C-alpha atoms as one frame of an Amber mdcrd trajectory, in Angstrom:
protein
  -1.497   6.989  14.438  -3.348   3.705  14.292  -1.257   0.588  14.911  -2.621
  -2.868  14.135  -1.083  -6.329  14.096  -0.075  -8.044  10.892  -2.866 -10.576
  11.425  -5.469  -7.793  11.798  -4.140  -6.095   8.663  -4.203  -9.336   6.684
  -7.728 -10.154   7.867  -8.978  -6.709   6.847  -7.337  -6.912   3.414  -8.634
 -10.425   2.801 -12.154  -9.387   3.836 -12.141  -6.324   1.584 -10.349  -7.652
  -1.502  -9.576 -11.369  -1.242  -6.229 -12.309  -2.788  -3.324  -9.986  -1.891
  -2.802  -9.141  -5.573  -6.246  -7.492  -5.496  -5.686  -5.377  -2.387  -6.056
  -1.652  -3.124  -4.039   1.000  -1.336  -4.387   4.783  -1.442  -1.274   6.956
  -1.565  -1.286   9.269   1.447   0.238  12.105  -0.592  -1.612  12.201  -3.939
  -4.570   9.856  -3.397  -3.701   7.465  -6.224  -5.306   4.052  -5.745  -2.995
   1.189  -6.668  -2.727  -2.590  -6.633   0.149  -5.009  -6.842  -0.771  -5.566
 -10.491  -0.074  -1.883 -11.229   3.524  -2.414 -10.098   3.869  -5.634 -12.085
   2.519  -3.819 -15.165   5.193  -1.149 -14.572   7.889  -3.834 -14.845   8.474
  -4.523 -11.149   9.020  -8.224 -10.334   6.110  -9.683  -8.326   8.232 -10.389
  -5.239   9.228  -6.707  -5.020   5.831  -5.373  -6.103   4.261  -7.056  -3.081
   6.375  -4.906  -0.774   6.153  -1.654  -2.727   2.356  -1.547  -3.106   1.660
  -0.607   0.520   4.618   1.783   1.017   5.433   3.475  -2.311   3.268   5.400
  -4.735   3.245   3.854  -8.202   4.531   7.210  -9.469   8.004   6.296  -8.177
   8.102   3.687 -10.938   6.035   5.212 -13.730   5.282   8.763 -14.766   1.806
   7.840 -16.020   0.087   8.370 -12.663   0.771   9.030  -9.027   3.648  10.827
  -7.338   7.042   9.833  -5.964   6.011   9.483  -2.297   7.211   6.667  -0.063
   6.474   5.988   3.587  10.056   5.347   4.640  11.313   8.853   3.878  12.013
  11.847   6.083   8.431  13.111   6.390   5.983  10.856   8.202   2.428  11.726
   7.111   0.948   8.215   7.186  -1.886   7.296   9.549  -1.471   3.526   9.905
   1.293   1.151  10.963   1.377  -2.635  11.025   3.248  -4.264  13.893   5.065
  -7.469  13.035   7.623  -9.196  15.232   8.183  -6.052  17.301   8.655  -3.702
  14.350   6.129  -1.076  13.263   5.900  -0.748   9.485   4.169   2.302   7.959
   1.509   1.347   5.404  -0.901   3.153   3.107  -4.562   2.953   4.084  -6.771
   0.577   2.134  -8.697   2.282  -0.654 -12.440   2.550  -0.259 -14.530  -0.120
  -1.916 -16.378   1.237  -4.937 -20.129   0.794  -4.602 -21.989  -0.511  -7.669
């Protein structure tokens, strides 16, 4: 298990993708790559979508793609946690950057 600070996580996401809405996460269960915009497009309010994108597969909210996995369930198969104010939060890994 890799644990990083919130600041390290934010720096990595900003470096890779810029604005948080553009950050891409890969579901640990099915491999679906998703962004915050995918959740907004599925009808999730932006304030909630920002929390779901790194812990829930989009398939929990739409049957069009993905699965119903979440990182706060019984089975812990994630590989990264972000530590913030003494609490470790499981997060999906960032998706790989597509090369042109």
